Short mmCIF file of C-alpha atoms and ligand atoms in Angstrom, two decimals:
data_model
loop_
_atom_site.label_atom_id
_atom_site.label_comp_id
_atom_site.label_asym_id
_atom_site.label_seq_id
_atom_site.Cartn_x
_atom_site.Cartn_y
_atom_site.Cartn_z
CA MET D 1 47.75 130.12 105.69
CA SER D 2 48.37 126.94 107.96
CA ASP D 3 45.44 125.16 106.30
CA SER D 4 47.29 123.27 103.59
CA CYS D 5 48.63 119.55 104.45
CA CYS D 6 51.54 121.02 105.02
CA GLY D 7 50.25 122.86 108.04
CA THR D 8 52.59 125.74 108.88
CA THR D 9 56.02 125.08 107.68
CA ALA D 10 56.10 127.03 104.32
CA ILE D 11 55.44 129.88 105.71
CA GLU D 12 58.00 130.09 108.55
CA ILE D 13 60.71 128.43 105.91
CA GLU D 14 59.89 131.01 104.12
CA SER D 15 59.50 134.82 106.69
CA PHE D 16 62.74 132.81 107.92
CA THR D 17 64.53 133.04 104.84
CA THR D 18 63.41 136.63 104.62
CA ALA D 19 64.58 137.28 107.48
CA GLN D 20 67.08 135.86 107.11
CA HIS D 21 69.00 134.72 103.88
CA PRO D 22 71.72 137.40 102.09
CA ALA D 23 70.70 138.57 99.19
CA PRO D 24 71.39 136.90 95.77
CA GLY D 25 74.64 137.06 94.92
CA GLN D 26 75.98 138.51 99.01
CA ALA D 27 77.58 134.43 99.57
CA GLY D 28 79.63 135.57 96.32
CA ALA D 29 81.50 137.51 99.38
CA LEU D 30 82.32 134.60 101.83
CA PRO D 31 85.12 131.79 101.32
CA VAL D 32 85.42 128.38 99.24
CA VAL D 33 85.43 125.93 102.73
CA VAL D 34 87.85 123.45 101.19
CA ILE D 35 87.19 120.24 103.71
CA GLY D 36 90.74 118.35 104.31
CA ALA D 37 94.04 119.33 103.88
CA GLY D 38 95.80 115.93 102.52
CA PRO D 39 96.82 116.65 98.51
CA VAL D 40 94.18 117.32 97.22
CA GLY D 41 92.91 120.00 99.52
CA LEU D 42 95.99 121.90 99.26
CA ALA D 43 96.21 121.39 96.56
CA ALA D 44 92.96 123.45 95.85
CA ALA D 45 94.09 125.71 98.38
CA ALA D 46 97.15 126.35 96.21
CA HIS D 47 94.69 126.65 92.66
CA LEU D 48 92.52 129.49 95.50
CA THR D 49 95.34 130.79 96.18
CA GLU D 50 97.26 131.69 92.38
CA ARG D 51 92.69 132.66 91.55
CA GLY D 52 92.94 135.20 93.71
CA ILE D 53 89.71 133.57 95.08
CA ASP D 54 89.19 133.89 99.40
CA PHE D 55 89.46 130.17 100.96
CA LEU D 56 89.30 127.86 104.83
CA LEU D 57 90.57 125.06 104.47
CA LEU D 58 89.05 122.23 107.36
CA GLU D 59 90.93 119.70 108.81
CA ALA D 60 90.37 117.11 111.15
CA GLY D 61 93.35 116.12 112.07
CA ASP D 62 95.49 117.84 113.96
CA ARG D 63 97.98 118.72 111.15
CA ALA D 64 98.52 118.37 108.20
CA ALA D 65 97.69 115.17 105.29
CA ALA D 66 96.18 113.41 108.78
CA SER D 67 95.24 110.31 106.38
CA VAL D 68 98.20 110.59 104.83
CA ALA D 69 100.47 110.04 107.94
CA GLN D 70 98.46 106.84 108.68
CA TRP D 71 99.91 105.47 106.06
CA GLY D 72 103.30 107.07 106.96
CA HIS D 73 105.43 103.72 106.51
CA VAL D 74 104.35 103.53 103.12
CA ARG D 75 106.42 103.93 99.90
CA VAL D 76 104.06 104.73 97.20
CA PHE D 77 104.22 103.30 94.05
CA SER D 78 104.16 107.14 91.66
CA PRO D 79 107.35 108.77 91.82
CA TRP D 80 107.93 112.40 93.06
CA LYS D 81 106.86 113.96 89.10
CA TYR D 82 103.36 113.04 89.50
CA ASP D 83 103.00 113.79 93.00
CA ILE D 84 103.02 117.41 93.40
CA ASP D 85 100.48 119.50 91.81
CA ALA D 86 102.46 122.43 89.45
CA ALA D 87 100.52 125.54 91.47
CA ALA D 88 101.95 123.54 94.34
CA ARG D 89 104.24 123.74 92.62
CA ARG D 90 104.24 126.84 91.38
CA LEU D 91 103.48 128.63 95.30
CA LEU D 92 106.17 126.16 97.32
CA GLN D 93 108.91 127.64 94.29
CA ALA D 94 108.34 131.63 94.54
CA ASP D 95 108.38 130.39 98.70
CA GLY D 96 112.81 129.10 98.10
CA TRP D 97 111.37 125.26 98.04
CA SER D 98 113.83 123.05 95.91
CA ALA D 99 111.63 120.38 95.04
CA PRO D 100 112.68 116.46 95.48
CA ASP D 101 114.76 114.18 93.60
CA PRO D 102 111.34 113.81 91.06
CA ASP D 103 111.94 109.66 90.27
CA TRP D 104 112.69 108.40 93.80
CA LEU D 105 109.78 107.40 95.12
CA PRO D 106 108.49 108.58 98.81
CA THR D 107 106.76 107.48 101.64
CA GLY D 108 104.21 108.94 102.91
CA ALA D 109 106.37 110.40 106.16
CA GLU D 110 108.56 111.69 102.88
CA LEU D 111 105.66 112.99 101.36
CA ILE D 112 104.27 115.31 103.77
CA ASP D 113 107.70 116.96 105.31
CA ASP D 114 109.30 117.18 101.91
CA TYR D 115 106.07 119.20 100.23
CA LEU D 116 102.63 118.50 101.68
CA ALA D 117 103.45 120.32 105.08
CA PRO D 118 105.89 123.15 103.44
CA LEU D 119 102.63 123.43 100.99
CA ALA D 120 99.58 123.87 104.48
CA GLU D 121 101.90 126.34 106.36
CA LEU D 122 102.65 128.75 102.68
CA PHE D 123 98.48 129.70 103.51
CA GLY D 124 98.98 130.10 107.71
CA ASP D 125 95.33 131.22 109.42
CA LYS D 126 93.60 129.82 106.12
CA VAL D 127 94.21 126.24 107.54
CA ARG D 128 92.84 125.52 109.90
CA LEU D 129 93.89 121.89 111.87
CA GLY D 130 91.43 120.28 115.04
CA ALA D 131 88.41 121.10 112.60
CA LYS D 132 86.13 118.78 111.65
CA VAL D 133 82.50 119.37 109.77
CA THR D 134 80.09 116.19 110.24
CA ALA D 135 77.92 118.44 108.32
CA ILE D 136 76.95 121.06 105.80
CA SER D 137 73.85 122.47 103.94
CA ARG D 138 72.28 125.59 102.75
CA LEU D 139 72.15 128.07 105.29
CA GLY D 140 68.06 128.18 105.99
CA TYR D 141 67.43 125.13 103.03
CA ASP D 142 67.04 121.56 104.43
CA ARG D 143 66.66 118.83 101.52
CA VAL D 144 64.21 120.24 100.30
CA ARG D 145 63.93 123.59 99.25
CA THR D 146 64.28 125.01 95.42
CA ALA D 147 63.11 129.12 95.48
CA GLY D 148 66.32 130.69 96.04
CA ARG D 149 69.16 127.37 97.16
CA GLU D 150 71.39 128.53 94.10
CA GLN D 151 72.22 132.76 96.14
CA ALA D 152 72.23 130.53 100.06
CA PRO D 153 75.57 130.64 101.93
CA PHE D 154 76.58 126.74 101.99
CA LEU D 155 76.29 126.06 106.01
CA ILE D 156 78.87 123.92 106.95
CA ARG D 157 78.79 122.76 111.33
CA LEU D 158 81.53 121.29 112.75
CA ALA D 159 82.66 118.89 115.72
CA ASP D 160 83.05 121.35 118.27
CA GLY D 161 79.00 122.92 117.18
CA SER D 162 80.30 125.89 116.06
CA GLU D 163 79.76 126.62 111.94
CA VAL D 164 81.00 128.73 108.98
CA GLN D 165 79.53 129.94 105.66
CA ALA D 166 80.46 129.51 102.39
CA ARG D 167 80.94 130.28 99.30
CA ALA D 168 81.59 126.83 97.07
CA ILE D 169 82.39 123.35 99.21
CA VAL D 170 85.36 121.68 97.43
CA ASP D 171 85.75 118.55 99.59
CA ALA D 172 88.88 116.61 99.49
CA SER D 173 87.70 114.42 103.09
CA GLY D 174 89.13 111.12 101.51
CA THR D 175 88.57 107.93 102.52
CA TYR D 176 90.97 106.49 104.33
CA THR D 177 88.41 107.29 107.72
CA SER D 178 86.59 105.26 107.01
CA PRO D 179 87.23 102.08 105.25
CA ASN D 180 85.62 98.77 104.20
CA VAL D 181 83.24 96.32 106.86
CA LEU D 182 85.55 93.11 107.05
CA GLY D 183 81.76 91.54 106.80
CA ALA D 184 81.98 89.45 102.70
CA SER D 185 79.22 90.91 102.12
CA GLY D 186 79.47 94.28 102.72
CA LEU D 187 77.39 94.88 106.41
CA PRO D 188 80.10 94.63 109.64
CA ALA D 189 80.30 90.55 110.43
CA HIS D 190 78.77 89.45 113.85
CA GLY D 191 80.81 91.29 117.29
CA GLU D 192 83.09 92.40 114.38
CA GLY D 193 83.01 96.17 116.40
CA GLU D 194 83.61 94.19 119.48
CA VAL D 195 86.72 92.95 118.85
CA VAL D 196 89.99 94.85 118.25
CA VAL D 197 90.51 95.16 114.26
CA ASP D 198 93.66 96.79 112.80
CA HIS D 199 92.32 98.71 109.18
CA ALA D 200 94.99 98.87 106.26
CA LEU D 201 98.90 99.19 106.51
CA PRO D 202 100.12 98.19 110.16
CA ASP D 203 103.22 99.47 110.61
CA VAL D 204 104.10 96.41 111.17
CA LEU D 205 107.59 96.71 111.89
CA GLY D 206 107.69 99.99 113.25
CA ALA D 207 105.98 101.51 115.29
CA ASP D 208 103.25 98.42 115.60
CA ARG D 209 106.17 95.22 115.69
CA ASP D 210 105.24 94.57 119.60
CA ARG D 211 101.55 94.15 118.92
CA TYR D 212 102.54 91.81 115.96
CA GLN D 213 105.70 90.23 116.45
CA GLY D 214 105.45 85.92 118.32
CA ARG D 215 101.22 86.65 117.13
CA HIS D 216 99.07 84.96 114.91
CA ALA D 217 98.14 87.01 112.39
CA LEU D 218 95.25 87.02 110.12
CA VAL D 219 95.18 89.27 107.60
CA VAL D 220 91.47 90.25 105.37
CA GLY D 221 91.34 91.05 101.70
CA ALA D 222 92.87 90.10 98.39
CA GLY D 223 94.65 93.68 97.26
CA HIS D 224 98.40 95.49 97.77
CA SER D 225 97.86 97.10 100.77
CA ALA D 226 96.52 93.43 102.68
CA ALA D 227 99.88 92.42 100.23
CA THR D 228 102.33 94.47 101.51
CA THR D 229 101.43 94.00 104.88
CA LEU D 230 101.94 89.48 105.12
CA LEU D 231 105.12 90.41 103.41
CA ALA D 232 106.28 92.25 106.03
CA LEU D 233 104.37 90.29 108.87
CA ALA D 234 105.91 87.22 107.48
CA GLU D 235 109.46 89.07 108.33
CA LEU D 236 108.64 88.86 112.32
CA PRO D 237 109.97 85.57 113.51
CA ASP D 238 108.38 83.41 115.27
CA THR D 239 104.79 84.81 113.98
CA PRO D 240 102.10 82.83 112.90
CA ILE D 241 100.31 84.98 110.08
CA THR D 242 97.32 83.39 108.05
CA TRP D 243 95.86 84.99 104.98
CA ALA D 244 91.77 85.08 104.21
CA ILE D 245 90.51 86.37 101.42
CA ARG D 246 86.57 85.67 98.83
CA GLY D 247 88.09 84.55 96.21
CA GLY D 248 88.88 81.08 95.31
CA SER D 249 92.98 81.23 94.32
CA ALA D 250 95.05 85.49 94.89
CA SER D 251 96.44 84.12 91.23
CA ARG D 252 95.57 88.25 90.90
CA THR D 253 96.78 89.31 93.65
CA TYR D 254 99.90 87.62 92.93
CA GLY D 255 99.90 88.75 89.54
CA GLY D 256 101.52 87.62 86.28
CA GLY D 257 105.63 86.75 88.35
CA ASP D 258 108.25 87.05 85.43
CA ALA D 259 105.91 88.13 82.88
CA ASP D 260 104.11 90.85 84.03
CA ALA D 261 103.90 93.11 82.80
CA LEU D 262 104.37 96.29 85.27
CA PRO D 263 107.50 94.45 87.36
CA ALA D 264 107.60 95.46 90.48
CA ARG D 265 103.54 94.39 90.49
CA GLY D 266 105.07 90.61 89.01
CA ALA D 267 107.81 91.30 91.88
CA LEU D 268 105.65 91.57 94.49
CA GLY D 269 103.06 89.11 93.79
CA THR D 270 106.04 86.15 93.38
CA ARG D 271 107.67 87.10 96.50
CA LEU D 272 103.78 86.58 98.37
CA ARG D 273 103.44 83.67 96.14
CA ALA D 274 106.64 81.48 97.45
CA HIS D 275 105.71 82.83 101.49
CA VAL D 276 102.52 81.06 100.14
CA GLU D 277 104.11 77.97 99.00
CA SER D 278 106.55 77.04 101.71
CA GLY D 279 104.00 77.42 103.91
CA ARG D 280 105.34 80.43 105.35
CA ILE D 281 102.42 82.27 104.84
CA ARG D 282 98.09 80.25 105.15
CA LEU D 283 96.38 81.05 102.61
CA LEU D 284 92.56 80.50 103.35
CA THR D 285 90.12 80.93 100.45
CA GLY D 286 86.71 81.43 99.81
CA PHE D 287 86.61 82.57 103.56
CA PHE D 288 83.49 85.10 103.79
CA THR D 289 83.68 86.67 107.69
CA HIS D 290 80.55 85.88 109.01
CA ARG D 291 81.59 86.05 112.73
CA VAL D 292 84.11 87.81 115.21
CA THR D 293 84.60 86.33 118.63
CA ALA D 294 86.54 87.14 121.35
CA THR D 295 88.10 83.96 123.53
CA ALA D 296 90.97 83.19 126.38
CA GLU D 297 93.25 82.28 124.28
CA GLY D 298 91.76 86.19 120.73
CA VAL D 299 90.18 86.10 118.58
CA GLU D 300 87.84 83.44 116.50
CA VAL D 301 86.86 84.24 113.09
CA VAL D 302 83.75 83.00 111.31
CA SER D 303 83.54 82.32 107.13
CA ARG D 304 79.97 81.48 105.85
CA ASP D 305 79.93 81.50 102.60
CA PRO D 306 77.23 82.32 100.27
CA ALA D 307 75.98 78.19 100.49
CA GLY D 308 76.26 77.76 103.78
CA HIS D 309 79.32 76.12 104.90
CA GLU D 310 82.11 77.35 107.79
CA GLN D 311 85.68 77.24 108.37
CA SER D 312 87.09 79.15 110.95
CA VAL D 313 90.78 80.10 112.52
CA LYS D 314 91.86 81.23 115.67
CA VAL D 315 93.77 84.01 115.84
CA ASP D 316 95.42 86.85 118.05
CA ARG D 317 95.39 90.53 116.05
CA ILE D 318 93.29 90.53 112.86
CA VAL D 319 93.97 92.78 110.06
CA SER D 320 91.54 94.37 107.69
CA ALA D 321 92.70 95.02 104.10
CA THR D 322 89.23 94.76 102.55
CA GLY D 323 89.46 98.63 101.30
CA TYR D 324 87.54 102.55 101.60
CA ARG D 325 84.25 103.83 100.67
CA PRO D 326 83.32 106.84 100.76
CA ASP D 327 80.47 109.05 103.51
CA HIS D 328 78.75 111.07 102.57
CA SER D 329 76.76 111.21 105.37
CA ILE D 330 77.91 115.06 105.36
CA ALA D 331 76.05 116.09 102.51
CA SER D 332 73.36 114.07 103.34
CA GLU D 333 71.22 117.89 103.36
CA LEU D 334 72.23 118.59 100.38
CA ARG D 335 71.29 117.05 96.61
CA LEU D 336 73.66 114.15 95.23
CA ASP D 337 73.02 112.08 92.59
CA LEU D 338 75.49 109.42 93.18
CA ASP D 339 76.19 105.86 91.49
CA PRO D 340 74.54 103.28 92.88
CA VAL D 341 77.96 100.91 93.47
CA LEU D 342 80.61 103.45 93.24
CA GLY D 343 79.12 106.43 95.54
CA SER D 344 81.33 108.83 93.15
CA THR D 345 78.52 111.33 90.82
CA ARG D 346 76.93 109.45 87.79
CA GLN D 347 79.09 111.04 85.15
CA MET D 348 82.49 110.02 86.74
CA ALA D 349 81.20 105.74 87.24
CA PRO D 350 82.14 104.61 83.61
CA LEU D 351 84.64 107.19 83.76
CA ILE D 352 86.48 105.14 86.93
CA ASP D 353 84.27 101.61 86.89
CA PRO D 354 87.61 99.15 88.43
CA ASN D 355 86.36 96.85 86.23
CA GLN D 356 86.76 98.96 83.07
CA HIS D 357 90.45 100.83 83.99
CA SER D 358 93.70 100.44 85.72
CA CYS D 359 95.06 103.66 87.63
CA GLY D 360 96.89 105.17 83.96
CA THR D 361 93.84 104.77 81.73
CA VAL D 362 91.10 106.58 83.30
CA PRO D 363 89.93 109.66 80.82
CA PRO D 364 90.67 113.49 82.24
CA HIS D 365 87.90 114.74 83.83
CA GLY D 366 86.83 118.25 85.77
CA ALA D 367 84.83 120.10 87.22
CA ASP D 368 81.68 118.87 84.61
CA GLU D 369 81.74 115.71 85.50
CA LEU D 370 81.96 115.77 89.13
CA ALA D 371 79.10 118.94 89.53
CA HIS D 372 76.22 117.65 91.67
CA PRO D 373 72.64 119.31 91.45
CA GLU D 374 73.87 121.21 94.35
CA PRO D 375 75.89 123.73 93.23
CA GLY D 376 78.72 124.76 93.94
CA TYR D 377 78.81 121.10 96.12
CA TYR D 378 81.60 119.49 94.71
CA ALA D 379 83.76 116.30 95.92
CA VAL D 380 86.91 115.82 94.79
CA GLY D 381 89.96 113.61 95.43
CA VAL D 382 90.24 109.86 96.12
CA LYS D 383 86.72 111.13 97.64
CA SER D 384 85.47 111.47 94.24
CA TYR D 385 85.77 108.11 93.27
CA GLY D 386 84.00 106.77 95.76
CA ARG D 387 84.53 102.79 95.83
CA ALA D 388 87.15 103.11 93.02
CA PRO D 389 90.56 101.60 94.48
CA THR D 390 92.40 102.91 91.87
CA PHE D 391 92.47 106.67 92.30
CA LEU D 392 96.04 108.81 91.87
CA MET D 393 96.96 111.94 93.42
CA ALA D 394 97.66 112.87 89.73
CA THR D 395 93.85 112.87 89.30
CA GLY D 396 93.04 114.65 91.84
CA TYR D 397 94.87 117.54 90.67
CA GLU D 398 93.30 118.69 87.91
CA GLN D 399 89.83 117.59 90.24
CA VAL D 400 91.45 120.74 91.68
CA ARG D 401 92.58 122.92 88.64
CA SER D 402 90.04 122.63 87.07
CA VAL D 403 86.82 123.16 89.28
CA VAL D 404 89.22 126.07 90.78
CA ALA D 405 89.33 127.66 87.08
CA ALA D 406 84.75 127.15 86.83
CA LEU D 407 84.85 128.46 90.45
CA ALA D 408 86.53 131.73 89.30
CA GLY D 409 83.81 131.37 85.70
CA ASP D 410 86.90 130.42 84.10
CA TRP D 411 84.67 127.49 82.49
CA GLN D 412 87.72 127.10 79.40
CA ALA D 413 90.13 126.50 82.08
CA ALA D 414 87.64 124.30 83.83
CA ARG D 415 87.04 122.57 80.18
CA ASP D 416 90.74 121.67 79.25
CA VAL D 417 91.12 119.11 81.29
CA ARG D 418 94.00 116.70 80.58
CA LEU D 419 95.41 114.69 82.37
CA GLU D 420 98.83 112.22 81.38
CA LEU D 421 99.57 109.84 83.01
CA PRO D 422 101.25 107.12 81.19
CA GLU D 423 100.39 103.77 81.54
CA THR D 424 103.72 102.01 83.40
CA GLY D 425 105.75 104.44 85.00
CA VAL D 426 102.61 106.54 87.45
CA CYS D 427 101.10 103.47 88.98
CA SER D 428 105.08 101.26 88.58
CA SER D 429 107.72 101.08 87.61
CA ASN D 430 110.63 99.27 88.04
CA LEU D 431 112.17 102.70 90.02
CA VAL D 432 110.15 100.00 92.60
CA GLU D 433 112.72 97.44 92.63
CA ALA D 434 115.82 99.77 92.82
CA HIS D 435 114.00 101.35 95.11
CA GLU D 436 113.48 98.28 97.71
CA GLN D 437 116.66 97.49 96.89
CA ARG D 438 117.22 100.57 99.21
CA VAL D 439 115.56 101.34 101.79
CA GLY D 440 113.27 98.09 101.87
CA LEU D 441 109.85 97.31 101.23
CA ALA D 442 107.37 99.05 97.83
CA THR D 443 103.85 98.94 98.40
CA GLY D 444 100.82 101.91 97.40
CA ILE D 445 99.49 101.41 93.34
CA SER D 446 100.21 99.51 91.13
CA GLY D 447 97.35 100.35 88.87
CA GLY D 448 98.08 96.64 88.81
CA LEU D 449 95.66 94.25 90.31
CA LEU D 450 93.43 96.11 88.30
CA SER D 451 94.65 96.68 85.74
CA ALA D 452 93.20 93.49 84.30
CA PRO D 453 88.76 93.35 84.45
CA LEU D 454 87.25 92.33 87.73
CA PRO D 455 85.96 89.47 88.24
CA LEU D 456 82.41 90.07 89.50
CA VAL D 457 80.70 88.23 93.09
CA THR D 458 80.23 84.38 91.77
CA VAL D 459 77.89 83.63 94.53
CA GLY D 460 78.96 79.12 95.79
CA GLY D 461 82.37 81.63 96.04
CA ALA D 462 85.28 80.66 93.16
CA THR D 463 85.36 84.17 92.01
CA SER D 464 85.59 87.21 94.05
CA ALA D 465 85.05 91.49 93.36
CA GLU D 466 87.55 91.35 96.32
CA SER D 467 88.22 95.17 98.18
CA GLY D 468 91.76 96.29 97.41
CA GLY D 469 92.95 96.45 94.68
CA CYS D 470 95.18 99.84 93.93
CA CYS D 471 95.79 100.52 97.19
CA GLY D 472 93.03 98.49 99.04
C1 LIG K 1 99.16 103.19 101.43
C2 LIG K 1 98.36 103.85 99.89
C3 LIG K 1 99.59 104.36 98.75
C4 LIG K 1 98.98 104.99 98.43
N1 LIG K 1 99.75 105.73 96.14
C5 LIG K 1 99.54 106.05 96.22
C6 LIG K 1 100.72 106.90 94.43
O1 LIG K 1 101.54 105.57 94.75
N2 LIG K 1 100.55 107.73 93.51
C7 LIG K 1 99.37 107.86 93.65
O2 LIG K 1 98.98 108.40 92.97
N3 LIG K 1 97.93 107.69 95.04
C8 LIG K 1 98.15 107.35 96.00
N4 LIG K 1 97.33 106.49 97.20
C9 LIG K 1 95.93 107.92 96.45
C10 LIG K 1 96.07 108.80 96.58
O3 LIG K 1 96.18 109.33 96.36
C11 LIG K 1 96.04 109.05 98.35
O4 LIG K 1 95.33 108.17 98.78
C12 LIG K 1 95.44 110.43 99.16
O5 LIG K 1 96.16 110.32 99.54
C13 LIG K 1 94.20 110.91 98.92
O6 LIG K 1 94.19 112.49 98.74
P1 LIG K 1 92.90 113.26 99.43
O7 LIG K 1 93.34 114.45 99.26
O8 LIG K 1 92.08 112.96 98.31
O9 LIG K 1 92.46 112.50 100.79
P2 LIG K 1 92.99 111.63 101.78
O10 LIG K 1 95.06 111.84 101.57
O11 LIG K 1 92.55 111.02 102.07
O12 LIG K 1 92.95 113.39 102.71
C14 LIG K 1 91.60 113.45 103.34
C15 LIG K 1 91.99 114.46 103.99
O13 LIG K 1 90.59 114.93 104.97
C16 LIG K 1 90.77 115.00 106.22
N5 LIG K 1 89.70 114.96 106.15
C17 LIG K 1 88.66 113.70 107.07
N6 LIG K 1 87.26 113.45 107.00
C18 LIG K 1 87.03 115.27 107.63
C19 LIG K 1 86.10 115.93 107.64
N7 LIG K 1 85.42 115.18 108.51
N8 LIG K 1 86.52 117.18 108.26
C20 LIG K 1 86.98 117.74 107.82
N9 LIG K 1 88.99 117.30 108.00
C21 LIG K 1 88.18 115.56 107.25
C22 LIG K 1 91.62 113.94 106.45
O14 LIG K 1 91.87 113.89 107.79
C23 LIG K 1 92.52 114.29 104.97
O15 LIG K 1 93.44 115.18 106.27
C24 LIG K 1 97.72 105.89 98.06
C25 LIG K 1 96.75 105.59 99.15
C26 LIG K 1 96.99 104.31 99.95
C27 LIG K 1 96.70 105.03 100.63
#
């Protein structure tokens, strides 16, 4: 062999393949690996349990729902009845668990304490904590090699160097650990890695209070996360606040005020507008973060708009509330068919395009829409939406019900996708206001900021599709 243009490579791989690979079908004896113990990964585990399919759930954090724990102080907009997966509910109830009040809006911490942590406990040592996945491939196959590929087990490498094999992968690793950058063009601002930048939703009125009170904070972004942080900062005495957005006006963030179809969105926006109009919050529009530089007094943040005009602000703290993006690098040896805009599957993209859909209007979808050319690999949950900020837990629960049915070979159930998300009510409701009066600020997603079409970025800075939206 070997005098081909490719040298010996082909034969070497062939002999390795023959010697090392399980015979076709042997991969089927391996567990399904679920990556990430967030709400959707845990729901996948519940469906796998109900179907009697062996699985292993790998979670990078030292606790279940480690990403939700990061925003544990935030109250969501969708009440409990939309936050609990049906299979998870059945398993928990069989274990003596009582469901929380279906109409209550939980905080992230309540989601964990009252639902996700007890659910994770049910799965015992099938949930492996501190198990960060760094790469996924097929045993003996790089991305190029085709023959026999579908029968080869998946190979999952962990941060500690150990490896696990799987018959299929449900990647529910989320996007919370890969936030968007501060830089306005999607690239990091110059110097971004050299200064302290807090990512969205610091616990300004709780654990992080001392870091913010009395310091000049800059919040960058136009979604609900930015709005939430700004309103919390406004409660701190002697704390100057600057808010920077790319657009020419904050009207999209303010929403429709009293005339808003979604009262909570209106209330959030109305309060924010009042703070801006009173001067409590200084708003910088047309702000395209270009450079951040540490100075003796704090940080200087320079905007350079597409026409080259600069403005700058000197602050003590920066909160980047610019949204999230999926990290597909762990699956770079797999054959993925990603939408070039959103980073979802191509099939999903038109369904979730934030220019077209608010949270409640995303049509039901399942295994077919989530499939990649790599059979057996599914990215689910918020990761499946790529950069679209309109994801809801209820959507993810239906995704994993369908995907697990497909893995079980039950294609009828896999294709019978149903999702009943009232246009309002799941994303937001006037419940939020009642809850706010009782327990403080509510936030999260409202289906709201994106229920109106987003304008595309206009060079010159007049308008901009600021990242954020529902959850950004
Ligand atoms: C502030 C906020 C409010 C929200 N409010 C609502 C709401 O009201 N209603 C609603 O329906 N949705 C809401 N969402 C959106 C969405 O439902 C949540 O983000 C939800 O947590 C997504 O679940 P997930 O399981 O897909 O991902 P995540 O909850 O992000 O879980 C991913 C898990 O994967 C782990 N992980 C990451 N990388 C790896 C790796 N390489 N290896 C192993 N493990 C890894 C993480 O530690 C994490 O535990 C909100 C989101 C935010 C941020």
